[in-house]
Backbone as CSV, one residue per row, in Angstrom:
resi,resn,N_x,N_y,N_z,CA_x,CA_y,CA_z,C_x,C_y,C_z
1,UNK,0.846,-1.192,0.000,0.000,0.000,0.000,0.885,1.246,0.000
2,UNK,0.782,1.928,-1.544,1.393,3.587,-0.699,0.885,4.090,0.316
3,UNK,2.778,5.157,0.675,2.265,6.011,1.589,0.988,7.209,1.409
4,UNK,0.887,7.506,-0.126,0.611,8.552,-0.022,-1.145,8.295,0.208
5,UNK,-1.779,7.162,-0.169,-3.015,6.611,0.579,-3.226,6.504,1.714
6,UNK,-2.354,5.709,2.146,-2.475,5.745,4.196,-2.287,7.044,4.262
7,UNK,-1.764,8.277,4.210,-1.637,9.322,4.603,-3.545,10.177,3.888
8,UNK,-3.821,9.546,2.376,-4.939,10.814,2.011,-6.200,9.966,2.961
9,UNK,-6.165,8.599,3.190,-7.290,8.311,4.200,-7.564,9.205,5.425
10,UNK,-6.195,9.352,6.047,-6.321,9.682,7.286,-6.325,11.140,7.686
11,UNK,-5.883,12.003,6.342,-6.463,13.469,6.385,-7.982,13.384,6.067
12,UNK,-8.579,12.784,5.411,-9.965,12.283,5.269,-10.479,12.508,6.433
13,UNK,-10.398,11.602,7.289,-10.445,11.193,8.637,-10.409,12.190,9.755
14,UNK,-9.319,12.616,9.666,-8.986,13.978,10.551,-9.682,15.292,10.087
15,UNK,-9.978,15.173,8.842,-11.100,16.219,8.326,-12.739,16.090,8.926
16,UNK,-12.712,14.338,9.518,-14.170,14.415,9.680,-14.731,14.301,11.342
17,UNK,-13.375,13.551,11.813,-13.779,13.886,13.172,-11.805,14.156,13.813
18,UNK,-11.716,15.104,14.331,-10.170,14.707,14.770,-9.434,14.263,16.096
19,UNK,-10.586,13.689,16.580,-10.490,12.802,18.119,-10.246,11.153,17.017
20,UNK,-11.142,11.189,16.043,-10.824,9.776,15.895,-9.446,9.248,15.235
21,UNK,-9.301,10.556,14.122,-7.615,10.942,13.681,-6.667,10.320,14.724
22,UNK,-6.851,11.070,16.193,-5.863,11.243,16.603,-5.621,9.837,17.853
23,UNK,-6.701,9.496,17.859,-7.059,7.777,18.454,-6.235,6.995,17.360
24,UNK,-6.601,7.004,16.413,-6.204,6.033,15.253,-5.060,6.206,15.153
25,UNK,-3.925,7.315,15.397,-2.068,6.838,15.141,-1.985,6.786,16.491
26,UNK,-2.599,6.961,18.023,-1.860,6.358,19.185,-1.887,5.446,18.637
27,UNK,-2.904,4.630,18.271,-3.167,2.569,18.127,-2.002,2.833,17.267
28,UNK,-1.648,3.200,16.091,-0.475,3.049,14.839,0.602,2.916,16.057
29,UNK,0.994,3.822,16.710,2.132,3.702,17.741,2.137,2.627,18.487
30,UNK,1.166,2.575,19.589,1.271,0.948,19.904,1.394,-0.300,18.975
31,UNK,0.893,-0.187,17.782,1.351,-0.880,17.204,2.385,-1.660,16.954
32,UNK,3.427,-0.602,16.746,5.247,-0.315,16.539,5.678,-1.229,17.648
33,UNK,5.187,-0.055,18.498,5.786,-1.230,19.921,5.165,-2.633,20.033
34,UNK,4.187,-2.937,19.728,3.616,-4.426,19.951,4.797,-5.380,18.755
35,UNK,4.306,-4.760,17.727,5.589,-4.972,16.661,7.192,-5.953,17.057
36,UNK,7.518,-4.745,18.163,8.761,-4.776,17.882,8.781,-6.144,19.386
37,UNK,7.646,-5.819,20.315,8.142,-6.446,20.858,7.973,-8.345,20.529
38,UNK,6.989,-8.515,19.703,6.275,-10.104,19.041,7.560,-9.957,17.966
39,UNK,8.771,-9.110,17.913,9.680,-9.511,17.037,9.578,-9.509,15.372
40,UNK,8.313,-8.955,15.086,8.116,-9.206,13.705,9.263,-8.605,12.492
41,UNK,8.859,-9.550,11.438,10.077,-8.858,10.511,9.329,-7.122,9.964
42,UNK,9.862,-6.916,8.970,9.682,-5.754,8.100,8.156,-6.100,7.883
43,UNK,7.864,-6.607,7.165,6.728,-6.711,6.255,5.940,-6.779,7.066
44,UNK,5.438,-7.915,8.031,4.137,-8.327,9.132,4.359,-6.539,9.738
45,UNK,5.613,-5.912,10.443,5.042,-4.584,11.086,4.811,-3.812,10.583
46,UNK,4.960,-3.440,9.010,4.488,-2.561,8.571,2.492,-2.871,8.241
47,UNK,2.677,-4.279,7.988,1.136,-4.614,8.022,-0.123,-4.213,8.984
48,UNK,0.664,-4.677,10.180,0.123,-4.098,11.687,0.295,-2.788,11.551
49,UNK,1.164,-2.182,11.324,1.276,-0.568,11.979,0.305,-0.083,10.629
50,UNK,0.143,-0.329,9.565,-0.977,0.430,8.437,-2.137,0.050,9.212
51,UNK,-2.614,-0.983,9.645,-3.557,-1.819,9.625,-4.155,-1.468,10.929
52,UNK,-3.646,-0.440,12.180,-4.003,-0.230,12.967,-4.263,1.621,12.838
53,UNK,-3.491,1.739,11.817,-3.844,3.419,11.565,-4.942,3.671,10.843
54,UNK,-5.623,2.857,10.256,-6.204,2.682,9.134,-7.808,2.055,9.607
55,UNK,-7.853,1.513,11.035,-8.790,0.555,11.947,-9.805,1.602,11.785
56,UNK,-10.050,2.534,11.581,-11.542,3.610,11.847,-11.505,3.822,10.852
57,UNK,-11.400,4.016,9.486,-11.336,4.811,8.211,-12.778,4.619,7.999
58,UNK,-13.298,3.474,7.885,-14.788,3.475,8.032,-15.746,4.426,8.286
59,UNK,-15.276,5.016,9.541,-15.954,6.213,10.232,-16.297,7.386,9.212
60,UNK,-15.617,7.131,8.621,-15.858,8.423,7.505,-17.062,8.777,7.268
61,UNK,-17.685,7.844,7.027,-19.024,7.236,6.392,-20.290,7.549,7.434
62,UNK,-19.658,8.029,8.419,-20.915,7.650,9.826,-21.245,9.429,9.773
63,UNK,-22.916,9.331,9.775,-23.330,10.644,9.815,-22.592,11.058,11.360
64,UNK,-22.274,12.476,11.047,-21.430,13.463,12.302,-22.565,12.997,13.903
65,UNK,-23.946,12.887,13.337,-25.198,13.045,14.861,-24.681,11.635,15.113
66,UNK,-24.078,10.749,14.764,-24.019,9.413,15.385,-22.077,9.627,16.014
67,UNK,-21.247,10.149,14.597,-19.605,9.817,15.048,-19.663,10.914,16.480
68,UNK,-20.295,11.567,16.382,-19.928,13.190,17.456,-20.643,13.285,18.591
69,UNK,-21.795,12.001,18.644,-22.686,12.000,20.026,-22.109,12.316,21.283
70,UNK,-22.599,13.055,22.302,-22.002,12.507,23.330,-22.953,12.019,24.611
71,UNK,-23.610,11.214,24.280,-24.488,10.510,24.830,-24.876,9.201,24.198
72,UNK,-25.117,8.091,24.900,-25.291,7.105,24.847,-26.448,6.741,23.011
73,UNK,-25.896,6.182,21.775,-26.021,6.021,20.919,-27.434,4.555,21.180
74,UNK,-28.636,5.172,20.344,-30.044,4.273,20.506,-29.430,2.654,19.660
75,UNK,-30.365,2.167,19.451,-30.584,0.626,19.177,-30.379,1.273,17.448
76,UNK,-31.174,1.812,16.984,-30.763,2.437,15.234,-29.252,2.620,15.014
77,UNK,-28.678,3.432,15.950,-27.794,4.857,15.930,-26.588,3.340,15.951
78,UNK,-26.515,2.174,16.683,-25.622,1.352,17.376,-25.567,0.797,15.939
79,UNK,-26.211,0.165,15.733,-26.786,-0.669,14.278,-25.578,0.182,13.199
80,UNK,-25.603,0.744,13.366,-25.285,1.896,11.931,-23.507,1.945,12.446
81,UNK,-23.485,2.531,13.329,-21.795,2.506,13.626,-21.285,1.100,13.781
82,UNK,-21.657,0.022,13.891,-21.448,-1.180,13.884,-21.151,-1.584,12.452
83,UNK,-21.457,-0.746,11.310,-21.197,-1.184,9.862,-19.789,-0.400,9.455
84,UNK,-18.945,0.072,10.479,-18.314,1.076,10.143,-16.693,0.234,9.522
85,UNK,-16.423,-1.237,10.431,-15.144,-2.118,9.800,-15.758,-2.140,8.052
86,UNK,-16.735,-2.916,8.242,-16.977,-3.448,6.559,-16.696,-2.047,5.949
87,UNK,-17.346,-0.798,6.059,-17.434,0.491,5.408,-15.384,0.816,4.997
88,UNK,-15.168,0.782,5.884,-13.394,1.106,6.156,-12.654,-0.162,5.322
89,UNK,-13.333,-1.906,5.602,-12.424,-2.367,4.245,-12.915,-2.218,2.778
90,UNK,-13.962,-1.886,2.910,-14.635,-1.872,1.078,-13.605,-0.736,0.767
91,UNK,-13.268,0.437,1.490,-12.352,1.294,0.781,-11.228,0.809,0.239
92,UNK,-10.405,-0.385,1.044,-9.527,-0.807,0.591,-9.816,-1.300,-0.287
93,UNK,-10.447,-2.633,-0.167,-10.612,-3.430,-1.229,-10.501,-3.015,-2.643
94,UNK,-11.376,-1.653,-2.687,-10.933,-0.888,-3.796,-9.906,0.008,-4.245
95,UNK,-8.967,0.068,-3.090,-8.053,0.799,-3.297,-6.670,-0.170,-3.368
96,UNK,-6.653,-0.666,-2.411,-5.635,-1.860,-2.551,-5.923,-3.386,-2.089
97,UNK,-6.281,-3.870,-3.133,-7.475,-5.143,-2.816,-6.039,-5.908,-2.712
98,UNK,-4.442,-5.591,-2.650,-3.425,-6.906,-2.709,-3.354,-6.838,-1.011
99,UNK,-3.709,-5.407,-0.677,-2.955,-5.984,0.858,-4.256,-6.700,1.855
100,UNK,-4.591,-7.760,1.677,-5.353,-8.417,2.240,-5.321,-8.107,4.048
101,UNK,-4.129,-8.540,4.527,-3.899,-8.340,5.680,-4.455,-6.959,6.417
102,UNK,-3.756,-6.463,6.091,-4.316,-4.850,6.191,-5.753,-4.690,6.238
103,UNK,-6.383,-5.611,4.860,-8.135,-5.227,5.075,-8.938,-5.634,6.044
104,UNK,-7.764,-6.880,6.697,-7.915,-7.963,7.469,-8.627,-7.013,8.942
105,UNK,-7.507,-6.449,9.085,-7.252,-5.791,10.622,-8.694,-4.880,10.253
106,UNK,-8.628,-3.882,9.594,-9.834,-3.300,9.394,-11.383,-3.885,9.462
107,UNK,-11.351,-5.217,9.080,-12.973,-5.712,8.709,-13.179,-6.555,9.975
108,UNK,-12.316,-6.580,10.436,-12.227,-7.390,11.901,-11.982,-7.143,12.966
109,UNK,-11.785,-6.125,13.619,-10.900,-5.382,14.587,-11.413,-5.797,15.841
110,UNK,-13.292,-5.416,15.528,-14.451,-5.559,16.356,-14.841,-6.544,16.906
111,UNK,-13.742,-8.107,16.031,-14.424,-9.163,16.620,-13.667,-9.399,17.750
112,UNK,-15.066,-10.672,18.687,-14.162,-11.111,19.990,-13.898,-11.931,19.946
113,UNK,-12.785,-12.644,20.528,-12.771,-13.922,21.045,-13.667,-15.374,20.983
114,UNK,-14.396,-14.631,22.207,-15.671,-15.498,22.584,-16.795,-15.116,21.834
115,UNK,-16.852,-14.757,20.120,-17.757,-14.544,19.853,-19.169,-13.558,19.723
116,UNK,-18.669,-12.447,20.557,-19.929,-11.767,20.519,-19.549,-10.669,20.335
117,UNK,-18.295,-10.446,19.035,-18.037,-9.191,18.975,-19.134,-8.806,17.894
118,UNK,-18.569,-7.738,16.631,-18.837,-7.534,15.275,-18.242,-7.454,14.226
119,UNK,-18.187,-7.254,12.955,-19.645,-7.247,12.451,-20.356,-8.841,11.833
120,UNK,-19.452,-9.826,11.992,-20.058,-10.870,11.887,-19.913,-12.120,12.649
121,UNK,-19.785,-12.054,14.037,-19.501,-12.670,15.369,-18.556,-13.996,15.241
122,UNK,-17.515,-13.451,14.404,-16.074,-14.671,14.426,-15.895,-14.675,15.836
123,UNK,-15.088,-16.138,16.030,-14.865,-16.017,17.048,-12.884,-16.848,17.129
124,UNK,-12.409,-16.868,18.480,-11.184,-17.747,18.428,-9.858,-17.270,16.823
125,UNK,-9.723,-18.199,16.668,-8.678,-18.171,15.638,-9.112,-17.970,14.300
126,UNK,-10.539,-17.990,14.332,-11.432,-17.500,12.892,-10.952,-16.353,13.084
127,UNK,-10.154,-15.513,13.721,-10.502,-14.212,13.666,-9.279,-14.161,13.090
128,UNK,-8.632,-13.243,12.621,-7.374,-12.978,12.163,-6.592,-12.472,13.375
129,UNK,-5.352,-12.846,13.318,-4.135,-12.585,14.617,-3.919,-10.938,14.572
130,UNK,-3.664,-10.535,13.485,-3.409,-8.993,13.485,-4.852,-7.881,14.101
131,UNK,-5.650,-8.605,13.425,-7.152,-8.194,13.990,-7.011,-8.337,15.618
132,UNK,-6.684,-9.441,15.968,-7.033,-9.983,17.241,-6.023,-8.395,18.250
133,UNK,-4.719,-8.520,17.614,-3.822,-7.229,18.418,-4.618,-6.050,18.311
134,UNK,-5.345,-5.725,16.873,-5.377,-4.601,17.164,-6.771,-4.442,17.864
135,UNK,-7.945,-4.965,18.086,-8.253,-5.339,18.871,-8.398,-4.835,20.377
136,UNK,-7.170,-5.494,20.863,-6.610,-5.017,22.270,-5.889,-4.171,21.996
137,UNK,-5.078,-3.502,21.504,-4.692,-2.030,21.354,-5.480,-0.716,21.473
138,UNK,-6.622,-1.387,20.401,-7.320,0.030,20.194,-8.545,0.160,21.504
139,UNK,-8.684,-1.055,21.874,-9.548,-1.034,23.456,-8.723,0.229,24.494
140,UNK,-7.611,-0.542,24.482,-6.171,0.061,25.498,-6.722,1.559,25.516
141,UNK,-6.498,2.181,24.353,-6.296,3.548,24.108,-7.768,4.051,24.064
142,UNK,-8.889,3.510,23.989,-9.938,3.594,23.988,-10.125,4.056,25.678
143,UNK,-9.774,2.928,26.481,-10.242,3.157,27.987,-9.310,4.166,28.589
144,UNK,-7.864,4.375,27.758,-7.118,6.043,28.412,-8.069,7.070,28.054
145,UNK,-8.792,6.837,27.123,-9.621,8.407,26.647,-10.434,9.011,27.338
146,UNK,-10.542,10.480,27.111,-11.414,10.888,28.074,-12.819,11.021,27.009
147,UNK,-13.962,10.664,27.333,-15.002,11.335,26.412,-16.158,12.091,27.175
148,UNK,-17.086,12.573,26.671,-18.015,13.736,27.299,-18.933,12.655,28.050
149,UNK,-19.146,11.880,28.514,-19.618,11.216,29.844,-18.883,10.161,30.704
150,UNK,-17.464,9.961,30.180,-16.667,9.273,31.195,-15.207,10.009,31.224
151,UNK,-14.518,9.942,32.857,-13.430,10.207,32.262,-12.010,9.159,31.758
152,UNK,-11.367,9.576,31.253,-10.221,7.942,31.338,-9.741,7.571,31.907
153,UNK,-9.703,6.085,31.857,-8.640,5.093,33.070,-7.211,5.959,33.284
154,UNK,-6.568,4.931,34.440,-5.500,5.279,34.582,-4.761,4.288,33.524
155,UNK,-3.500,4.060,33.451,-2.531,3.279,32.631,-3.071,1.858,33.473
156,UNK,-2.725,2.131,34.600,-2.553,0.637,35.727,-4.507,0.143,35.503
157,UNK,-5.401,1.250,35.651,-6.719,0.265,35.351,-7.198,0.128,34.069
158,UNK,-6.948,0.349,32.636,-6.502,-0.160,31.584,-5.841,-1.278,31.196
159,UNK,-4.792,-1.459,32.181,-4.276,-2.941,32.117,-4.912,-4.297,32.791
160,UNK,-5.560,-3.611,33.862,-6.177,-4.781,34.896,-7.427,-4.972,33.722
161,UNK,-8.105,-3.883,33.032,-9.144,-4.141,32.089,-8.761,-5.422,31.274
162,UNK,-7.844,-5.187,30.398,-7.447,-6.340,29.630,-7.285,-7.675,30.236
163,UNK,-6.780,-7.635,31.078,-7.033,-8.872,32.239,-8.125,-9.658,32.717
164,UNK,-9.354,-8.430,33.002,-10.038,-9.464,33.265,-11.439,-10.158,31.787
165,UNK,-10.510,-8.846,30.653,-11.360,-9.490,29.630,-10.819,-10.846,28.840
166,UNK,-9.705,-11.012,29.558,-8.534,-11.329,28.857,-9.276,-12.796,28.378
167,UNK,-9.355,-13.942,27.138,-9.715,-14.953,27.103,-11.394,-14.919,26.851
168,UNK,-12.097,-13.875,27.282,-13.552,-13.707,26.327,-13.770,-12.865,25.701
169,UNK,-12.976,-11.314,25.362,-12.989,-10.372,24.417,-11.725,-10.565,23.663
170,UNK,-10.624,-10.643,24.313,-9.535,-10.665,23.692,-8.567,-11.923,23.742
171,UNK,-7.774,-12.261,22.740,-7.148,-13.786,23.032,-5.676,-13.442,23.938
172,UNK,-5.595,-14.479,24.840,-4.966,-14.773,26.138,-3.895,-13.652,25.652
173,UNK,-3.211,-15.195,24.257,-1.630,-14.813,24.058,-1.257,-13.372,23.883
174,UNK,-2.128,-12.688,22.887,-1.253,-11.400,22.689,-1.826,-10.473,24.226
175,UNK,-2.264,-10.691,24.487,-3.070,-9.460,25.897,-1.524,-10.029,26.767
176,UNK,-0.687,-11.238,27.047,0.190,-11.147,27.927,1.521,-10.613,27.031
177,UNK,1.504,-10.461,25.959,2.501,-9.739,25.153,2.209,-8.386,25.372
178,UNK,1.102,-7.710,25.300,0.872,-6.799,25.147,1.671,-6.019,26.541
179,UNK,1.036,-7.033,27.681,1.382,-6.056,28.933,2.984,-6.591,29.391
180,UNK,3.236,-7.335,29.092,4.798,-7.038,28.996,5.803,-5.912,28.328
181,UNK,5.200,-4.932,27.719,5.848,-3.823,26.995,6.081,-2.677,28.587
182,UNK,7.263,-2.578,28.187,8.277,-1.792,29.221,7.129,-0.530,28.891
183,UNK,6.803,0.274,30.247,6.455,1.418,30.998,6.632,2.383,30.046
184,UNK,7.972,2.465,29.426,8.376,3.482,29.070,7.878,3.712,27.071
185,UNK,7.950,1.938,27.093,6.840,2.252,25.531,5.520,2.855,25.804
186,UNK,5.090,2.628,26.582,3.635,2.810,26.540,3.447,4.408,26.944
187,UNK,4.583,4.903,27.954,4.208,6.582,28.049,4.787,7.493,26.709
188,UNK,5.742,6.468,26.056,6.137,7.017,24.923,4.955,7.430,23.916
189,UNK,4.226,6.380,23.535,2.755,6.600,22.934,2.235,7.824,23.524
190,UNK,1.937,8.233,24.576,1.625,8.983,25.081,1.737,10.467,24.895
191,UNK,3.411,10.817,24.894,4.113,11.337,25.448,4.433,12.860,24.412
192,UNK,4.348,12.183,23.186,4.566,13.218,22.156,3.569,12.944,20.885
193,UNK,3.034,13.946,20.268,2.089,13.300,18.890,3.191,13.274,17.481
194,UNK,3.318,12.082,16.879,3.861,12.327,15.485,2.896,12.171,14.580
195,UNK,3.524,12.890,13.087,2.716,12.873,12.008,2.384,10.729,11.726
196,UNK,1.267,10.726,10.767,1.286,9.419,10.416,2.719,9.130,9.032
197,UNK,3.141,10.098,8.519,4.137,9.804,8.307,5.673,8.645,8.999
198,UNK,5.948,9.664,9.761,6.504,9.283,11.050,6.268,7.697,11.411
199,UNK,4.979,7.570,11.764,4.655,6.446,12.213,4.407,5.242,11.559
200,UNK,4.204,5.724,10.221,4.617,4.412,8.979,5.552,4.310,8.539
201,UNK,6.161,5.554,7.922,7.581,5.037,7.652,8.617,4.546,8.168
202,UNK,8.838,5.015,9.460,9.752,4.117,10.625,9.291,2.776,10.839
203,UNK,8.028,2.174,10.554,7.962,0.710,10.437,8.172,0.112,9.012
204,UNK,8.719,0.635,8.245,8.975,0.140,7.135,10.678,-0.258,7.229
C-alpha cells in the first residue's frame, strides 16, 4: 500500500472527526511497539502498523449526529456505527485489494474472542491474529480516553481491564505480550504526537 493513501485516508479522517484521527495513530504507535516487541520482521510490522492506523477509516461514512454524540447512541444509531469495519475495508478493497492483511485488521478489529463481537460474530482463531492485536490495542487507548460522559482510566486500570477481559474479548496470548511492553513504551505513545508519516515510515 502507498504512503501517499495511508496518509490521504487519514487526512480524510482527521477532516471528519479529529479525536478519531488522533485515536487512530496512538493505536499506529502501539502498534510499533507491539511490533517490535512479538519480534516481527519488516513486512508483518508494517502490516500491523498500516492496519491499525487505518482501523476507523470506516468512520468516515458515519453521519457526524451518530460519530460526534455525546451521549449514549439508541438501538438504530448502534446498528449503523457497527457497519463502520466493513465500510473502512470496502475502501480498501478498492483501493488496494493486494494488501489483504491490512483489510484484514480493518474488517475485523471488532471481533471477539468469545464470539460476541462484530460485524459478523467470528470467534477464536477464525478471527485474524493482526485483527485480534489490534483489537486489544485500540480497546487500550480507547479506555485512556477521556469522552463527554466518562473520564479515562488510569494506565494501571486499563491494564487490569485487559485482564479481566482477557480470554472472552480478547485472546490470552497477545493481551500477555501486550502487557509485557516496558512502561516506558507505553508513556512514549503517550508522550509526544507524530505525524502518520513518522509512524509508517519508521515501520517500514
Amino acid at each position: 500500500m502507498r504512503d501517499r493513501l495511508v496518509t490521504q485516508e487519514l487526512v480524510r479522517l482527521m477532516e471528519k472527526d479529529v479525536d478519531t484521527y488522533e485515536h487512530s495513530l496512538r493505536v499506529g504507535k502501539l502498534a510499533k511497539s507491539m511490533a517490535l516487541m512479538m519480534r516481527l520482521n519488516l513486512a508483518q510490522t508494517r502490516q500491523l502498523v498500516i492496519g491499525c492506523c487505518l482501523h476507523d477509516i470506516g468512520k468516515i461514512y458515519m453521519p457526524d449526529s451518530i460519530l460526534k454524540k455525546d451521549t449514549s447512541l439508541t438501538e438504530r444509531e448502534w446498528r449503523m456505527m457497527k457497519q463502520h469495519p466493513v465500510l473502512g475495508a470496502d475502501i480498501l478493497k478498492i483501493h488496494a485489494p493486494e494488501e489483504q492483511a491490512i483489510i484484514d485488521i480493518v474488517e475485523f478489529h471488532h471481533e471477539r474472542w468469545n464470539g460476541t463481537g462484530y460485524p459478523y460474530g467470528l470467534s477464536g482463531v477464525d478471527i485474524p491474529a493482526f485483527a485480534r492485536i489490534c483489537n486489544i490495542i485500540d480497546s487500550f487507548d480507547s479506555m485512556l480516553s477521556d469522552r463527554p460522559y466518562r473520564s479515562g482510566m488510569s494506565l494501571e486500570e486499563a491494564k487490569e481491564e485487559l485482564r479481566r477481559h482477557s480470554g472472552t474479548q480478547f485472546d490470552k496470548q497477545y493481551v500477555e505480550v501486550f502487557l509485557q511492553m516496558p512502561g516506558e513504551m507505553l508513556h512514549h505513545s503517550y508522550a509526544r504526537r507524530e505525524g502518520v508519516n513518522s509512524i509508517v515510515q519508521s515501520s517500514t
